[in-house]
CSV table of C-alpha atoms in Angstrom, one decimal:
chain,number,residue,atom,x,y,z
A,1,SER,CA,-0.2,0.2,-0.2
A,2,LEU,CA,3.3,2.4,0.8
A,3,ALA,CA,4.5,1.7,-2.7
A,4,ALA,CA,1.5,2.0,-4.1
A,5,VAL,CA,1.0,5.6,-2.7
A,6,LEU,CA,4.5,7.0,-3.5
A,7,ALA,CA,4.8,5.6,-7.5
A,8,ALA,CA,0.9,7.8,-7.4
A,9,ILE,CA,2.2,10.6,-6.0
A,10,TYR,CA,5.4,10.8,-7.8
A,11,GLY,CA,3.9,10.1,-11.1
A,12,LEU,CA,1.9,12.7,-10.1
A,13,LYS,CA,4.7,15.9,-9.3
A,14,GLN,CA,7.1,14.8,-12.0
A,15,ILE,CA,4.0,15.5,-14.3
A,16,ALA,CA,3.3,18.7,-13.2
A,17,GLN,CA,7.1,19.4,-13.3
A,18,ASP,CA,7.8,17.8,-16.8
A,19,GLY,CA,4.2,17.2,-19.2
A,20,LEU,CA,3.4,14.0,-19.3
A,21,GLU,CA,5.5,11.6,-20.2
A,22,LEU,CA,6.6,7.6,-19.8
A,23,LEU,CA,8.2,7.2,-16.5
A,24,PRO,CA,5.2,9.2,-14.5
A,25,ALA,CA,3.0,7.5,-16.6
A,26,LEU,CA,4.5,4.1,-15.7
A,27,SER,CA,4.9,5.3,-11.8
A,28,ILE,CA,1.3,6.0,-11.5
A,29,ALA,CA,0.5,2.9,-13.5
A,30,ALA,CA,2.1,0.8,-11.3
A,31,ALA,CA,0.7,2.5,-8.8
A,32,ALA,CA,-3.0,1.2,-9.9
A,33,ALA,CA,-1.5,-2.4,-10.3
A,34,LEU,CA,-0.2,-2.7,-6.8
A,35,ALA,CA,-3.1,-1.1,-4.9
A,36,ALA,CA,-4.8,-3.6,-7.2
A,37,VAL,CA,-2.8,-6.4,-5.6
A,38,PHE,CA,-3.2,-4.9,-2.0
A,39,VAL,CA,-6.9,-4.7,-2.6
A,40,GLN,CA,-6.9,-8.5,-3.6
A,41,ARG,CA,-4.7,-9.7,-0.7
A,42,GLN,CA,-7.1,-7.8,2.3
A,43,ARG,CA,-10.2,-9.9,0.5
A,44,THR,CA,-8.7,-13.0,1.0
A,45,LEU,CA,-7.8,-12.6,4.8
A,46,ALA,CA,-8.5,-13.5,8.1
A,47,ASP,CA,-8.0,-10.6,9.3
A,48,PRO,CA,-7.3,-7.9,7.2
A,49,MET,CA,-5.1,-4.5,7.9
A,50,ILE,CA,-8.1,-2.9,6.0
A,51,ASP,CA,-11.6,-4.3,6.7
A,52,LEU,CA,-13.0,-3.2,3.2
A,53,GLY,CA,-16.8,-5.7,4.0
A,54,LEU,CA,-17.3,-1.7,6.0
A,55,PHE,CA,-17.0,0.6,3.1
A,56,ARG,CA,-20.1,-2.2,2.2
A,57,PHE,CA,-22.2,0.6,4.2
A,58,ARG,CA,-23.6,3.6,2.5
A,59,ALA,CA,-22.7,5.8,5.1
A,60,PHE,CA,-19.4,5.1,6.7
A,61,SER,CA,-18.5,5.4,3.1
A,62,ALA,CA,-19.3,8.7,2.4
A,63,SER,CA,-18.4,10.1,5.5
A,64,LEU,CA,-14.9,8.0,4.9
A,65,ALA,CA,-14.9,9.9,1.4
A,66,ALA,CA,-16.1,13.4,3.1
A,67,TYR,CA,-13.6,13.6,5.6
A,68,GLY,CA,-10.4,12.2,3.5
A,69,LEU,CA,-11.1,15.2,0.4
A,70,SER,CA,-12.2,17.7,2.9
A,71,ILE,CA,-7.9,17.4,4.4
A,72,ALA,CA,-7.0,17.1,0.8
A,73,VAL,CA,-8.5,20.7,0.2
A,74,VAL,CA,-7.0,22.1,2.7
A,75,PHE,CA,-3.4,20.9,2.9
A,76,GLY,CA,-3.8,22.1,-0.3
A,77,ALA,CA,-4.8,25.4,0.3
A,78,PHE,CA,-2.5,25.6,3.0
A,79,VAL,CA,0.3,25.1,0.7
A,80,PHE,CA,0.0,28.5,-1.3
A,81,ILE,CA,-1.7,30.5,1.6
A,82,LEU,CA,2.0,30.8,3.4
A,83,GLN,CA,3.7,31.1,0.6
A,84,TYR,CA,1.4,33.8,-0.4
A,85,LEU,CA,1.7,35.7,2.9
A,86,GLN,CA,5.4,35.7,2.7
A,87,LEU,CA,6.6,35.8,-0.7
A,88,VAL,CA,3.9,37.9,-2.2
A,89,VAL,CA,2.8,40.1,0.0
A,90,GLY,CA,5.7,40.3,1.8
A,91,LEU,CA,5.1,38.9,5.3
A,92,SER,CA,7.8,37.3,8.1
A,93,PRO,CA,7.3,34.0,8.8
A,94,LEU,CA,6.6,35.1,12.1
A,95,LYS,CA,4.2,37.7,11.1
A,96,ALA,CA,2.5,35.3,8.5
A,97,GLY,CA,2.0,32.5,11.2
A,98,LEU,CA,0.2,35.5,13.8
A,99,TRP,CA,-2.0,35.9,10.8
A,100,MET,CA,-3.2,32.4,11.1
A,101,VAL,CA,-4.1,32.6,14.1
A,102,PRO,CA,-8.0,33.8,13.6
A,103,SER,CA,-8.5,30.8,11.7
A,104,GLY,CA,-7.0,28.4,14.4
A,105,LEU,CA,-9.7,30.7,16.6
A,106,ALA,CA,-12.8,29.7,14.1
A,107,PHE,CA,-11.5,26.0,14.7
A,108,ILE,CA,-12.3,26.2,18.1
A,109,ALA,CA,-15.8,28.2,17.9
A,110,GLY,CA,-17.0,25.8,15.5
A,111,GLY,CA,-15.5,22.6,18.0
A,112,VAL,CA,-17.0,24.1,20.3
A,113,LEU,CA,-20.6,24.9,18.2
A,114,THR,CA,-21.2,21.5,16.4
A,115,PRO,CA,-21.7,19.3,19.4
A,116,ALA,CA,-24.9,21.8,20.0
A,117,LEU,CA,-26.2,21.7,16.5
A,118,VAL,CA,-25.9,17.3,16.3
A,119,ARG,CA,-28.6,17.2,19.6
A,120,ARG,CA,-31.2,19.3,17.4
A,121,VAL,CA,-30.0,18.6,13.6
A,122,ARG,CA,-29.3,15.5,11.5
A,123,PRO,CA,-25.2,15.1,11.3
A,124,GLY,CA,-25.6,14.9,7.8
A,125,LEU,CA,-26.9,18.4,8.0
A,126,VAL,CA,-24.7,20.5,9.5
A,127,MET,CA,-21.3,18.9,8.1
A,128,ALA,CA,-23.7,19.7,4.3
A,129,GLY,CA,-24.4,22.7,5.5
A,130,GLY,CA,-21.0,23.6,6.9
A,131,LEU,CA,-19.1,22.3,4.1
A,132,ALA,CA,-21.1,25.1,2.2
A,133,ILE,CA,-19.8,27.9,4.3
A,134,SER,CA,-16.7,26.2,3.5
A,135,THR,CA,-17.6,26.5,-0.4
A,136,VAL,CA,-18.1,30.1,-0.1
A,137,GLY,CA,-14.9,30.6,1.8
A,138,PHE,CA,-12.6,28.6,-1.5
A,139,GLY,CA,-14.7,31.4,-3.9
A,140,ALA,CA,-13.1,34.1,-1.9
A,141,LEU,CA,-9.9,32.9,-2.2
A,142,ALA,CA,-10.0,32.6,-5.7
A,143,VAL,CA,-10.2,36.7,-6.0
A,144,VAL,CA,-7.4,36.7,-4.3
A,145,ASP,CA,-4.7,38.6,-6.2
A,146,ALA,CA,-1.6,41.0,-5.7
A,147,SER,CA,-3.8,44.0,-4.3
A,148,SER,CA,-5.6,42.3,-2.0
A,149,GLY,CA,-3.2,42.4,0.7
A,150,VAL,CA,-3.9,40.1,4.0
A,151,ALA,CA,-8.0,40.9,4.5
A,152,LEU,CA,-9.2,38.9,1.9
A,153,VAL,CA,-7.5,36.0,2.6
A,154,VAL,CA,-7.9,35.9,5.9
A,155,VAL,CA,-11.6,36.6,6.0
A,156,ALA,CA,-11.6,33.8,3.9
A,157,LEU,CA,-9.3,31.5,6.4
A,158,VAL,CA,-12.0,32.4,8.9
A,159,VAL,CA,-15.3,31.4,6.6
A,160,PHE,CA,-14.0,27.8,5.4
A,161,SER,CA,-12.0,27.2,8.5
A,162,ILE,CA,-15.4,27.2,10.6
A,163,GLY,CA,-17.5,25.8,7.9
A,164,LEU,CA,-15.0,22.5,7.6
A,165,THR,CA,-15.0,22.1,11.7
A,166,PRO,CA,-18.1,20.2,11.6
A,167,MET,CA,-16.7,17.3,8.9
A,168,ILE,CA,-13.3,17.6,10.8
A,169,THR,CA,-15.4,16.8,14.4
A,170,LEU,CA,-18.0,14.3,13.2
A,171,ALA,CA,-16.1,12.4,11.1
A,172,THR,CA,-14.8,9.9,13.0
A,173,ASP,CA,-17.7,10.0,15.2
A,174,LEU,CA,-19.8,8.7,12.3
A,175,ILE,CA,-16.8,5.9,10.2
A,176,VAL,CA,-17.0,4.9,13.5
A,177,GLY,CA,-20.6,4.9,14.4
A,178,CYS,CA,-21.7,3.7,11.1
A,179,ALA,CA,-19.8,0.3,11.9
A,180,PRO,CA,-20.8,-2.3,13.7
A,181,ARG,CA,-19.1,-2.7,17.0
A,182,GLU,CA,-17.1,-5.2,17.1
A,183,ARG,CA,-15.5,-3.7,13.6
A,184,ALA,CA,-15.0,-0.5,15.8
A,185,GLY,CA,-11.5,-0.5,16.1
A,186,ALA,CA,-11.0,-1.5,12.1
A,187,ALA,CA,-13.6,2.0,11.3
A,188,SER,CA,-10.9,3.8,13.3
A,189,ALA,CA,-7.9,3.2,11.8
A,190,ILE,CA,-9.4,3.5,8.3
A,191,SER,CA,-10.2,6.9,9.4
A,192,GLU,CA,-7.2,7.7,11.1
A,193,THR,CA,-5.5,6.1,7.4
A,194,GLY,CA,-8.0,7.7,5.3
A,195,ALA,CA,-7.0,11.9,7.1
A,196,GLU,CA,-3.5,10.9,6.5
A,197,PHE,CA,-3.5,10.3,2.8
A,198,GLY,CA,-6.6,12.4,1.5
A,199,GLY,CA,-3.5,15.3,3.4
A,200,ALA,CA,-0.7,13.5,1.1
A,201,LEU,CA,-2.9,13.3,-1.5
A,202,GLY,CA,-3.9,17.1,-1.3
A,203,ILE,CA,-0.1,18.8,-1.2
A,204,ALA,CA,0.3,16.2,-3.8
A,205,VAL,CA,-2.3,16.8,-7.1
A,206,LEU,CA,-3.5,20.8,-5.9
A,207,GLY,CA,-0.1,21.4,-5.1
A,208,SER,CA,0.8,19.9,-8.5
A,209,ILE,CA,-1.8,21.8,-10.2
A,210,GLY,CA,-0.8,25.0,-8.5
A,211,VAL,CA,2.4,24.6,-9.8
A,212,ALA,CA,1.8,23.9,-13.7
A,213,VAL,CA,-0.4,26.6,-14.3
A,214,TYR,CA,2.8,28.8,-12.4
A,215,ARG,CA,5.1,26.9,-14.8
A,216,GLY,CA,3.0,27.3,-17.5
A,217,ARG,CA,2.7,30.6,-17.6
A,218,LEU,CA,6.3,31.4,-16.7
A,219,GLU,CA,8.0,29.4,-19.2
A,220,ASP,CA,8.4,31.7,-21.9
A,221,ALA,CA,8.4,34.7,-19.6
A,222,VAL,CA,12.1,34.4,-17.8
A,223,PRO,CA,13.6,38.0,-18.6
A,224,SER,CA,16.8,37.4,-20.8
A,225,ALA,CA,19.3,38.8,-18.4
A,226,ALA,CA,18.6,35.3,-16.1
A,227,SER,CA,20.8,32.6,-17.2
A,228,PRO,CA,19.9,29.4,-18.3
A,229,GLU,CA,20.3,27.8,-14.2
A,230,GLN,CA,19.0,31.1,-12.9
A,231,ALA,CA,15.8,30.6,-15.6
A,232,VAL,CA,15.6,27.0,-14.2
A,233,ILE,CA,15.4,28.4,-10.4
A,234,ALA,CA,12.8,30.7,-10.9
A,235,ARG,CA,10.7,29.1,-12.9
A,236,ASP,CA,10.7,26.1,-10.4
A,237,THR,CA,9.1,27.8,-7.8
A,238,LEU,CA,7.9,31.3,-6.6
A,239,GLY,CA,10.3,31.1,-4.1
A,240,GLY,CA,13.1,30.7,-6.3
A,241,ALA,CA,12.0,33.1,-8.4
A,242,THR,CA,12.6,35.6,-5.6
A,243,GLU,CA,16.2,34.2,-4.6
A,244,VAL,CA,17.0,35.4,-8.8
A,245,ALA,CA,15.3,38.4,-9.8
A,246,ALA,CA,17.6,39.9,-6.8
A,247,GLN,CA,20.4,39.1,-8.2
A,248,LEU,CA,19.1,40.0,-12.6
A,249,PRO,CA,20.7,43.8,-13.2
A,250,GLY,CA,18.0,46.6,-13.4
A,251,ALA,CA,14.7,46.3,-14.1
A,252,ALA,CA,15.3,42.6,-15.2
A,253,GLY,CA,14.7,41.8,-11.3
A,254,PRO,CA,11.1,43.8,-10.8
A,255,GLU,CA,10.3,42.4,-14.4
A,256,LEU,CA,11.1,39.0,-13.0
A,257,LEU,CA,9.7,39.0,-9.2
A,258,ASP,CA,6.0,40.7,-10.9
A,259,THR,CA,5.4,37.4,-13.1
A,260,ALA,CA,6.3,35.2,-11.0
A,261,ARG,CA,3.9,36.9,-8.2
A,262,ASP,CA,1.9,36.8,-11.0
A,263,ALA,CA,2.1,33.4,-12.1
A,264,PHE,CA,1.8,32.2,-8.4
A,265,ILE,CA,-1.8,33.9,-7.3
A,266,GLN,CA,-3.1,32.5,-10.7
A,267,GLY,CA,-1.9,29.0,-9.5
A,268,MET,CA,-3.2,29.9,-6.1
A,269,GLN,CA,-6.9,30.9,-8.1
A,270,VAL,CA,-7.0,27.4,-9.9
A,271,THR,CA,-6.3,26.2,-6.8
A,272,ALA,CA,-8.6,27.4,-4.9
A,273,VAL,CA,-11.3,27.0,-7.9
A,274,THR,CA,-10.9,23.5,-8.2
A,275,GLY,CA,-11.2,23.0,-3.8
A,276,ALA,CA,-14.4,25.5,-4.0
A,277,VAL,CA,-15.4,22.6,-6.4
A,278,VAL,CA,-14.7,19.9,-4.7
A,279,LEU,CA,-16.3,21.1,-1.7
A,280,ALA,CA,-20.1,21.5,-3.4
A,281,GLY,CA,-19.6,18.3,-4.9
A,282,LEU,CA,-18.7,17.4,-1.4
A,283,THR,CA,-21.9,19.4,0.1
A,284,VAL,CA,-24.0,17.5,-2.2
A,285,LEU,CA,-22.9,14.0,-1.0
A,286,THR,CA,-23.1,14.5,2.6
A,287,GLY,CA,-26.6,15.9,2.4
A,288,VAL,CA,-27.7,13.1,0.1
A,289,LEU,CA,-26.3,10.3,2.1
A,290,LEU,CA,-25.9,11.3,5.5
A,291,ARG,CA,-29.6,12.9,5.6
A,292,GLN,CA,-31.1,9.6,7.1
A,293,VAL,CA,-28.0,9.2,9.9
A,294,PRO,CA,-30.0,10.4,13.6
A,295,SER,CA,-29.2,13.6,15.7
A,296,ARG,CA,-28.0,13.2,18.8
A,297,GLY,CA,-31.1,14.3,20.6
A,298,ASP,CA,-33.2,11.2,18.8
A,299,ALA,CA,-31.6,8.8,21.4
A,300,SER,CA,-33.3,7.8,24.6
A,301,ALA,CA,-32.7,9.6,27.8
A,302,HIS,CA,-32.7,6.9,29.9
A,303,GLU,CA,-30.9,4.4,27.6
A,304,PRO,CA,-27.0,5.3,26.4
A,305,ALA,CA,-26.5,7.0,23.5
A,306,PRO,CA,-25.9,4.9,20.4
A,307,GLY,CA,-23.2,5.3,17.5
A,308,PRO,CA,-24.4,7.9,15.7
A,309,CYS,CA,-25.9,6.3,12.8
A,310,ALA,CA,-25.9,2.8,14.3
A,311,ALA,CA,-29.3,3.0,13.2
A,312,ALA,CA,-28.2,3.1,10.0
A,313,ALA,CA,-26.0,0.3,9.9
A,314,VAL,CA,-28.5,-2.0,11.5
A,315,SER,CA,-30.8,-0.7,8.6
A,316,GLU,CA,-28.2,-1.3,5.9
A,317,LEU,CA,-27.3,-5.0,7.6
A,318,GLN,CA,-31.1,-6.3,7.5
């Protein structure tokens, strides 16, 4: 499974760097083959690492997919946001970190509000509503440009952070609660694995999309004053372009820096739009597939509360 993940991520990153070539295509094909072998083996083991039988439960599969993809979107976005604050706006690492504090407070606020909401509203609707709010936040991030400064980025961060909190808060609870009790440990492990895989996938896929846009925009835009080696460094990352710009004479340096920043922002905007589309799809997914999961308030006050979607799992088993 590790070999499959690494091969897939390597192929994606190489395609973003060099375009579609034979080696990365073979790497992705090998990843698919390894994943197929892994899945087939899990099906034949008496005690598999990943209990594929859990995916028969619709609520389990929907919760896990929404959780992993939400984490992927967040990780992919933060790759660009921190670079924007430091390399475009010009903040120091300390100041950039401090401007991230409001999003952390938004996560805390959302974490406090979510348990109260799910006592009255079905978890699927709470998650769908939060994802809809996050979609708006990513929409705001998609219109950030070189003149936006810090304010719009911080607002977008706060909006999508507070919107993602119900998903992050409820996901593991739902995933474990949707599984039969004797499989709760396996369900919890799959939940953690899904989150880790989602983070890696978000950096690989969304990061590669943004980098591909950046490199495509800068392909023929490096000033002639730059040497071939400097041109390669400038096309690689915005940080590299910033270093090269400081070494170029006259107006070539500022010209390269402006072009590189515009290219980076375009990549960030495309990534934000992609994230918004994914979150919009997850809004529909959770709203439809998790609509039958009962709220906490539906449990009897005289009996221990079952898992949040144990009833849905029992219904599917029947």
